[in-house]
mmCIF file of C-alpha atoms and ligand atoms in Angstrom:
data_model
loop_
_atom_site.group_PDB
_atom_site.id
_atom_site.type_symbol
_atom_site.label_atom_id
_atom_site.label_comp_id
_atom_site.label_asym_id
_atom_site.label_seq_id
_atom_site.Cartn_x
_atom_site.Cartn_y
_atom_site.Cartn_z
ATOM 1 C CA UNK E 762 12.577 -7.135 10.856
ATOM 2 C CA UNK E 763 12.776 -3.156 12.029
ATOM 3 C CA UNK E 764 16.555 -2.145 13.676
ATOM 4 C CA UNK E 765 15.242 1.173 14.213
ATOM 5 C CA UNK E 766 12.729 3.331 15.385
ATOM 6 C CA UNK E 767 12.226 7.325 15.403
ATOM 7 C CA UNK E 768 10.187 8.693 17.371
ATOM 8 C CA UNK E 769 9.949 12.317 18.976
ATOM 9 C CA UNK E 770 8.720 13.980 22.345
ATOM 10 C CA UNK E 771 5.386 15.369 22.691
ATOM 11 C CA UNK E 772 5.808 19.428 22.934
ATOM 12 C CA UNK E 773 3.766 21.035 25.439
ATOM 13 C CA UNK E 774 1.726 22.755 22.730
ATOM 14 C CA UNK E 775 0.396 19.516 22.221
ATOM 15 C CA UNK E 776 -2.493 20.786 23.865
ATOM 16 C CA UNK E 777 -3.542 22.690 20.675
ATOM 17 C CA UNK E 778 -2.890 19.608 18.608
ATOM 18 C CA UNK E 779 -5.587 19.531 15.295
ATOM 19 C CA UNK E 780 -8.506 17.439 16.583
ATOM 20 C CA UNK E 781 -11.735 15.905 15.120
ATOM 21 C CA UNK E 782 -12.698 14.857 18.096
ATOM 22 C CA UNK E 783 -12.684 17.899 20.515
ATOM 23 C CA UNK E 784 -15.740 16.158 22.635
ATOM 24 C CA UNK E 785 -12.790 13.822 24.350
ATOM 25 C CA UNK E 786 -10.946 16.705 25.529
ATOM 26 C CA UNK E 787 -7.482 18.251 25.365
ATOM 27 C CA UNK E 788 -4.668 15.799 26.256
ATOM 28 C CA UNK E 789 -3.261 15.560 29.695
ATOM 29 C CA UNK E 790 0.598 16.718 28.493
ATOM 30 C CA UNK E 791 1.643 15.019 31.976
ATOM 31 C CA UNK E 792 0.251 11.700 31.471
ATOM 32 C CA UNK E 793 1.365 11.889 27.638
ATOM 33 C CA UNK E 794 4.653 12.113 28.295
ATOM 34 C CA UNK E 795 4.395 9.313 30.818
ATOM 35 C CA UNK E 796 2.530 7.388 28.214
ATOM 36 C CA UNK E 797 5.577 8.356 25.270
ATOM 37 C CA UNK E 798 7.753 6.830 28.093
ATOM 38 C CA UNK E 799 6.099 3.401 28.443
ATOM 39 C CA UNK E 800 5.726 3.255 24.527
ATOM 40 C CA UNK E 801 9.587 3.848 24.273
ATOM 41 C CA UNK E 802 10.015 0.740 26.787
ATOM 42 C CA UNK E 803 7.718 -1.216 24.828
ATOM 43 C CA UNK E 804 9.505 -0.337 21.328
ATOM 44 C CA UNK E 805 12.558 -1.389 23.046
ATOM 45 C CA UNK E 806 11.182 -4.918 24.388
ATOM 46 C CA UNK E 807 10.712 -5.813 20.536
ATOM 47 C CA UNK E 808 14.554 -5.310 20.291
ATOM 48 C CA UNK E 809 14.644 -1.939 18.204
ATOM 49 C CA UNK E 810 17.093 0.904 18.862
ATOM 50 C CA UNK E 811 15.054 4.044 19.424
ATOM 51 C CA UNK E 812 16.175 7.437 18.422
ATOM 52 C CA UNK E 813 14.199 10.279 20.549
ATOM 53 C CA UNK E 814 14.186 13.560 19.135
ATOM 54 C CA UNK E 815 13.257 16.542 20.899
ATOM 55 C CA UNK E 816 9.896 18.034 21.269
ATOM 56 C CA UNK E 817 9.263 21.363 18.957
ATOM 57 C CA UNK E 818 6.906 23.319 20.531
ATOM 58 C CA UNK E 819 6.094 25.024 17.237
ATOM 59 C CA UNK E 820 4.350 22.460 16.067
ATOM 60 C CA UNK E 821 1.366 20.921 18.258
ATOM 61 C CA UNK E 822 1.311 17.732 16.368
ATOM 62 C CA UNK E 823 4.805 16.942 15.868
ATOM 63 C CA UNK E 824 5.024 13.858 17.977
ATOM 64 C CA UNK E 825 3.293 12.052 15.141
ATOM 65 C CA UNK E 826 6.244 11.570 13.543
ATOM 66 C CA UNK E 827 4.964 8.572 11.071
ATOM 67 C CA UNK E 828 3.210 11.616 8.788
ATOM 68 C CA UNK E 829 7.123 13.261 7.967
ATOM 69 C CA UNK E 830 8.122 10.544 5.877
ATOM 70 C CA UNK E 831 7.894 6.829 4.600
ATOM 71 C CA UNK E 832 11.084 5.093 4.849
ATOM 72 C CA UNK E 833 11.497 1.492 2.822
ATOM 73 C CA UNK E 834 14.118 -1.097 2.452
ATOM 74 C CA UNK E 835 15.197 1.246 -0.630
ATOM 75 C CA UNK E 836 14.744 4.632 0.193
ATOM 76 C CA UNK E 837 13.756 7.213 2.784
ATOM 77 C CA UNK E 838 10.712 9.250 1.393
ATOM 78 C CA UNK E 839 10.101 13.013 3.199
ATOM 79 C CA UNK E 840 6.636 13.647 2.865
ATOM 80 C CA UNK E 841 4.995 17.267 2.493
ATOM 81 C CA UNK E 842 2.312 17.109 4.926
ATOM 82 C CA UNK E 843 -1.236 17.999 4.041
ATOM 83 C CA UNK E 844 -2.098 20.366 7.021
ATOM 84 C CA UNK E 845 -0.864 23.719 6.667
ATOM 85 C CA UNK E 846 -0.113 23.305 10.555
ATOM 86 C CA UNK E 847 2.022 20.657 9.880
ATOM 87 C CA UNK E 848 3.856 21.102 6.700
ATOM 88 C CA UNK E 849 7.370 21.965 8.483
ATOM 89 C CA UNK E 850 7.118 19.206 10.218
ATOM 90 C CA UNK E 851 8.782 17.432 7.289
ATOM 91 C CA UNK E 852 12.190 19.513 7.004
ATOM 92 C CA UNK E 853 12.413 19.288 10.871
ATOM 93 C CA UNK E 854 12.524 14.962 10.320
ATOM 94 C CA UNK E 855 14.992 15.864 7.509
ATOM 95 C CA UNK E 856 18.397 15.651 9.545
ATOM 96 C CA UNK E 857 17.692 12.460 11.603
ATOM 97 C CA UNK E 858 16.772 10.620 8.384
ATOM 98 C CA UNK E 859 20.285 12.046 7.319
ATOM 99 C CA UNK E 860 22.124 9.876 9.935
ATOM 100 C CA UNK E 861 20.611 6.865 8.460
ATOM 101 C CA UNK E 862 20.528 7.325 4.548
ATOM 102 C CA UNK E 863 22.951 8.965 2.662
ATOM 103 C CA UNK E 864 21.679 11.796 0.576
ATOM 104 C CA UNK E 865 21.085 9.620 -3.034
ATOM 105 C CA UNK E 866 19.187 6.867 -0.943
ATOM 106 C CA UNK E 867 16.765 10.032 0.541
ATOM 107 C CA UNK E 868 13.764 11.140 -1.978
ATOM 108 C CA UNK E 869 11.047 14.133 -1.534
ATOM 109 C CA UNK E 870 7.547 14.657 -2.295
ATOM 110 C CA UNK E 871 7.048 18.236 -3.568
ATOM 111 C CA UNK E 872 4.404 20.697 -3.347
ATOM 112 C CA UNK E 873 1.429 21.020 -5.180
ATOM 113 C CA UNK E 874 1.957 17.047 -4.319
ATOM 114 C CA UNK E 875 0.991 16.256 -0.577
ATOM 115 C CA UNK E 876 1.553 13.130 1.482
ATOM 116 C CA UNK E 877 0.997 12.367 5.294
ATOM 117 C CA UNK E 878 3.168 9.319 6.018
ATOM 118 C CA UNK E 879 -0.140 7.982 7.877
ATOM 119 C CA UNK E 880 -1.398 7.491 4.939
ATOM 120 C CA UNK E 881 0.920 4.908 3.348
ATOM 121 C CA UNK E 882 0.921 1.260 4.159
ATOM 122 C CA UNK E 883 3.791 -1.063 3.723
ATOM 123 C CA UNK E 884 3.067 -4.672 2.646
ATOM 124 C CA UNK E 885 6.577 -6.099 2.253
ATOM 125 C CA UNK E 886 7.487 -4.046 -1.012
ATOM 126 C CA UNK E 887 3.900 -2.893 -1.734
ATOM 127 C CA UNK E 888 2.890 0.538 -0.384
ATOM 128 C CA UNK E 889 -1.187 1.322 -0.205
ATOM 129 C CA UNK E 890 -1.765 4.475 -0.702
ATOM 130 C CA UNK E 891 -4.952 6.429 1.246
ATOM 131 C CA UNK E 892 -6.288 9.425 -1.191
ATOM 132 C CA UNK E 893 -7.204 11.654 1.606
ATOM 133 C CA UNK E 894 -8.054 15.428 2.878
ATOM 134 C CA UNK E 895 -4.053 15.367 3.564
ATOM 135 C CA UNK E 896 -2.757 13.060 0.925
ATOM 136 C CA UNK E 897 -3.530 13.950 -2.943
ATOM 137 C CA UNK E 898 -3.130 12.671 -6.173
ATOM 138 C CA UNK E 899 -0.331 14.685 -7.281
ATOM 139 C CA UNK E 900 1.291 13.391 -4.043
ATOM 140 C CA UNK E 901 0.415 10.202 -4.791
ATOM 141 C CA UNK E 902 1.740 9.972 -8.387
ATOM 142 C CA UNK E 903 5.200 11.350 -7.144
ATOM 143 C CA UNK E 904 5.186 8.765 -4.260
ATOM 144 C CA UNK E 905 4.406 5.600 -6.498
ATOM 145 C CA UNK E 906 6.949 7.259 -9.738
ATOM 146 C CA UNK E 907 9.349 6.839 -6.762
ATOM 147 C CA UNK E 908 8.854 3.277 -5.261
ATOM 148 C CA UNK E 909 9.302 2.157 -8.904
ATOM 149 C CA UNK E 910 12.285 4.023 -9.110
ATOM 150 C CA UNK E 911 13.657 1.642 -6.250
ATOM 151 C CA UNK E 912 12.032 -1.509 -7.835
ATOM 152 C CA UNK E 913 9.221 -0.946 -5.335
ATOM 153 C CA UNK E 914 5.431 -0.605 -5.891
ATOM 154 C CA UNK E 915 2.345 1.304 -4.629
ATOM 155 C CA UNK E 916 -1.312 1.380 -5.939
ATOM 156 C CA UNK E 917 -4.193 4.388 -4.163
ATOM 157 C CA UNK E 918 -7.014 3.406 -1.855
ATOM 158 C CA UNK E 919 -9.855 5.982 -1.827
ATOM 159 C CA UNK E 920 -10.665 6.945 2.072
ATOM 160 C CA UNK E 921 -14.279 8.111 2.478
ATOM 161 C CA UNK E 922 -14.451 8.446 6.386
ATOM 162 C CA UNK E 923 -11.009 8.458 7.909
ATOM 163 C CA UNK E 924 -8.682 10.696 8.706
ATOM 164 C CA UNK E 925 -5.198 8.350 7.582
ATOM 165 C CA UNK E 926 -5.177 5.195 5.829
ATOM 166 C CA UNK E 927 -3.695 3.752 8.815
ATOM 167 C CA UNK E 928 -6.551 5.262 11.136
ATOM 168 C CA UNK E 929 -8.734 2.335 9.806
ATOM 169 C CA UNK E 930 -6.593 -0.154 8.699
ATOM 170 C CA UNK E 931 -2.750 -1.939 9.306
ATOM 171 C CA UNK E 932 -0.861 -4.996 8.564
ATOM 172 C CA UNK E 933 0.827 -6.988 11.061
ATOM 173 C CA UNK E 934 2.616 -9.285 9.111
ATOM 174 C CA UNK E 935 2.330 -13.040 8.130
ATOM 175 C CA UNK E 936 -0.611 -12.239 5.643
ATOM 176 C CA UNK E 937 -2.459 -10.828 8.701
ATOM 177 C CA UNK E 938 -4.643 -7.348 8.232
ATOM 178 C CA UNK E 939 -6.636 -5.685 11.016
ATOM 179 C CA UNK E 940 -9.420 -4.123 9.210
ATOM 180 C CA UNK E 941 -12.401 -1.924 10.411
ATOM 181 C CA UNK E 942 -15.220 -0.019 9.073
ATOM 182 C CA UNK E 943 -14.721 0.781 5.470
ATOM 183 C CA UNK E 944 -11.761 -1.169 4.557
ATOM 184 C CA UNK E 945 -13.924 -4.397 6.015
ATOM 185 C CA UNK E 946 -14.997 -4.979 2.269
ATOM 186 C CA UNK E 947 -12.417 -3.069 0.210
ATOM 187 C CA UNK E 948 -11.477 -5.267 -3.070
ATOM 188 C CA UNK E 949 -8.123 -3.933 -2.201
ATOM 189 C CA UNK E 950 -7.707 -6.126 0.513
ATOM 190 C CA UNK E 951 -9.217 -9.002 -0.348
ATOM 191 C CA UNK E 952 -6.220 -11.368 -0.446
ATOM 192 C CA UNK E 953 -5.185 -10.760 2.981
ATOM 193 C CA UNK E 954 -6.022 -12.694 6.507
ATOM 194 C CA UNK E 955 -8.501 -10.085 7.852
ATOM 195 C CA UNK E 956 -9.096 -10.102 11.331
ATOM 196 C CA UNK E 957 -12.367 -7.502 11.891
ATOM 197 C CA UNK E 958 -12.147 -4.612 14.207
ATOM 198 C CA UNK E 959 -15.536 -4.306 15.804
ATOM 199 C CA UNK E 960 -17.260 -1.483 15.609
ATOM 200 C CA UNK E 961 -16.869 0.078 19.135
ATOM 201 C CA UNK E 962 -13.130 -0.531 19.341
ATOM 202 C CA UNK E 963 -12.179 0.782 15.683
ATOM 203 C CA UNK E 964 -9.653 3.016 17.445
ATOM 204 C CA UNK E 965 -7.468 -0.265 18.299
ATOM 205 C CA UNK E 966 -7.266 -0.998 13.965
ATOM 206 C CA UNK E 967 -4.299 1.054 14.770
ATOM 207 C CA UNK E 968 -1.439 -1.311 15.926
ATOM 208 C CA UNK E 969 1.859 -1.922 14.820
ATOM 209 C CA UNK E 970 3.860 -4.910 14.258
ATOM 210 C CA UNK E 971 7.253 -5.033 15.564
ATOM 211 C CA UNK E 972 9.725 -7.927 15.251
ATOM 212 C CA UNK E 973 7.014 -10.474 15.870
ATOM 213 C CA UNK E 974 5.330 -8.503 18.190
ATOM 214 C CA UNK E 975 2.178 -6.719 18.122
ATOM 215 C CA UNK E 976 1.717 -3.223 20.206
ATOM 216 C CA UNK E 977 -1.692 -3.205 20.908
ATOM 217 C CA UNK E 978 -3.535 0.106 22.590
ATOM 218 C CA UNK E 979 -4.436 -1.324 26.020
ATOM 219 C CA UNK E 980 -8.548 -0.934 26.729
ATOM 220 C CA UNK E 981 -9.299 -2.963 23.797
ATOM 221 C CA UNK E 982 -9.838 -6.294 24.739
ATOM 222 C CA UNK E 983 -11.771 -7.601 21.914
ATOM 223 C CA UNK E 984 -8.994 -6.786 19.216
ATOM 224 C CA UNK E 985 -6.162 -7.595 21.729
ATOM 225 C CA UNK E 986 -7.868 -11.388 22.246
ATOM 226 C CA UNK E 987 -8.123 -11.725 18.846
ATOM 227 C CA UNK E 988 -4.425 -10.469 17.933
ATOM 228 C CA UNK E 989 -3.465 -13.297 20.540
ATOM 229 C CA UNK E 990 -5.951 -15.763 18.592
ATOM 230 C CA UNK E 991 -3.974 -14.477 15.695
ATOM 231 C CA UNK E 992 -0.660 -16.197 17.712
ATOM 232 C CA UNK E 993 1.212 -13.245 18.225
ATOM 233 C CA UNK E 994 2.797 -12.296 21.430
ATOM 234 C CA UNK E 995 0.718 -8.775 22.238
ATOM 235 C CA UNK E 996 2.513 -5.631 24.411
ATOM 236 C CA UNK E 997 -0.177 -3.403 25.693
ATOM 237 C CA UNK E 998 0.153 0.517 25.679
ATOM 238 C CA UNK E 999 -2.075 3.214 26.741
ATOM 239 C CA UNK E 1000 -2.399 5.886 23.952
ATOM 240 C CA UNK E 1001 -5.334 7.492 25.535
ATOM 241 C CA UNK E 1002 -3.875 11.149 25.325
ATOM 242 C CA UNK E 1003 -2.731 10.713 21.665
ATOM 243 C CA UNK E 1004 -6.304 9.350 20.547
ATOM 244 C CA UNK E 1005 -7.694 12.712 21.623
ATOM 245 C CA UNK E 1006 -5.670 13.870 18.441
ATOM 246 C CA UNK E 1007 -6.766 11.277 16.182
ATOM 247 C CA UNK E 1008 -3.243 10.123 16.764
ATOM 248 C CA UNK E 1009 -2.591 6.090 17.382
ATOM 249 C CA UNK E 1010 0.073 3.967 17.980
ATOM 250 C CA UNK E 1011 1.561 4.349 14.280
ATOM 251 C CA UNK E 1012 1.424 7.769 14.206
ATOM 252 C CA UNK E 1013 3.914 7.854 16.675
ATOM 253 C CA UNK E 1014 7.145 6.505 15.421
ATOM 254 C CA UNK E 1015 9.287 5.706 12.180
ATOM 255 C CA UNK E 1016 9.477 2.080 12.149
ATOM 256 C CA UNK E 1017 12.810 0.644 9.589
HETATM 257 C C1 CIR U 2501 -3.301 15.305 12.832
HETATM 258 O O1 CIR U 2501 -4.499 15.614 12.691
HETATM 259 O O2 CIR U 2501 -2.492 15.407 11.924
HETATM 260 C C2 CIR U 2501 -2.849 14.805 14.164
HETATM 261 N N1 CIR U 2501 -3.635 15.406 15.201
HETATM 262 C C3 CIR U 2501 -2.945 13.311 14.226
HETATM 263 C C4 CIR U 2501 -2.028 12.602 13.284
HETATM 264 C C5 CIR U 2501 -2.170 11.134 13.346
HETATM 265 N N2 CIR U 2501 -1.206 10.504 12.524
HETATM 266 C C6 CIR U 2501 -1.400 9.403 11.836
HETATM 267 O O3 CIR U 2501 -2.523 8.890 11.767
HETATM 268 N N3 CIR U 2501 -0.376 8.921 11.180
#
């Protein structure tokens, strides 16, 4: 179960957010705050506590606050974030994860190692690990050296086409994976439940599990139906400003 949640305002230089898909347009800051708003409430109807940090305008992406760090049931992990854009990002997360973890419990990937939290998935105390154009191996290495530190694991999953691990595929508990594209087939996954993101809504693989919940992006009916199939109680949110940043529902808060 999560007691907490982190998330952080979207600044108005969201606008200038990195993008790899420019042909949707630049976000409506208006109707993403509104949106950060109603994912708040929903956070809150799964019976977290949510801490809301302010917006830094010097940094366009910096309401995707899942890439900062990778907190576990042992330890908080800072990340060093692959974009150059993005890198302080990290140090800004730094003092909030302070009020939850006192300083031996709080670890650090260092540079030439990088890590976007995005790209890490937790499977009770098993972290998948995407090899990305943000994450690399060095980053990697020093991530998994410290999950065993804490008695925890982690093993790498090669990305070809994604942006974050996460972008493509997320577990929701319960031996449940949603998986889409080219995690569909990965050996990696092979022991879990899969439940197939079709093609043409691949940007709803991004959910989240939350206290028995699912958040589900709302305009995605054929992954929301078959979440419910799944038995889980769905809460739909509209994340249509934050997909034109590549950014989904993860990407938006510190789940712990
Ligand atoms: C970026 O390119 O870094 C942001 N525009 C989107 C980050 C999405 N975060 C995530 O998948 N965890």
């Amino acid at each position: 179960m999560f007691k907490n949640v982190i998330v952080r305002r979207p600044a108005k230089s969201m606008v200038e957010g990195i993008t790899s898909n420019p042909q949707l347009g630049r976000p409506n800051y208006e109707l993403a705050l509104k949106q950060h708003d109603d994912y708040i409430e929903a956070l809150k109807k799964c019976g977290v506590a949510v801490t809301v940090l302010e917006a830094l305008e010097e940094y366009p992406d910096s309401c995707f606050v899942e890439d900062t760090a990778v907190i576990t049931r042992k330890c908080a992990i800072l990340s060093n974030p692959g974009a150059a854009s993005r890198n302080g990002e990290a140090k800004e997360m730094l003092p909030a994860i302070k009020k939850f973890f006192p300083d031996d419990m709080i670890e650090y990937i260092k540079t030439p190692g990088t890590l976007d939290g995005g790209d890490v998935m937790m499977v009770g105390d098993h972290f998948y690990v995407g090899r990305s154009a943000r994450t690399n191996a060095e980053g990697i290495r020093q991530f998994i050296a410290i999950l065993e530190k804490h008695g925890l694991s982690g093993s790498e999953v090669k990305l070809e086409l994604v942006l974050h691990l996460k972008t493509g595929v997320n577990y929701i508990e319960n031996g449940n994976m949603l998986v889409s594209g080219e995690f569909v087939e990965k050996a990696d996954f092979a022991k879990y439940s899969k439940i197939v993101i079709p093609e043409e809504e691949s940007y709803a693989a991004n959910c989240i599990w939350v206290n028995d919940r699912v958040i589900v992006p709302s305009g995605y009916p054929t992954v929301e139906k078959k979440i419910r199939d799944a038995g889980y109680e769905v809460i739909l949110t509209d994340t249509s400003e934050y997909r034109k940043l590549d950014g989904g529902l993860s990407c938006l808060s510190l789940r712990f």
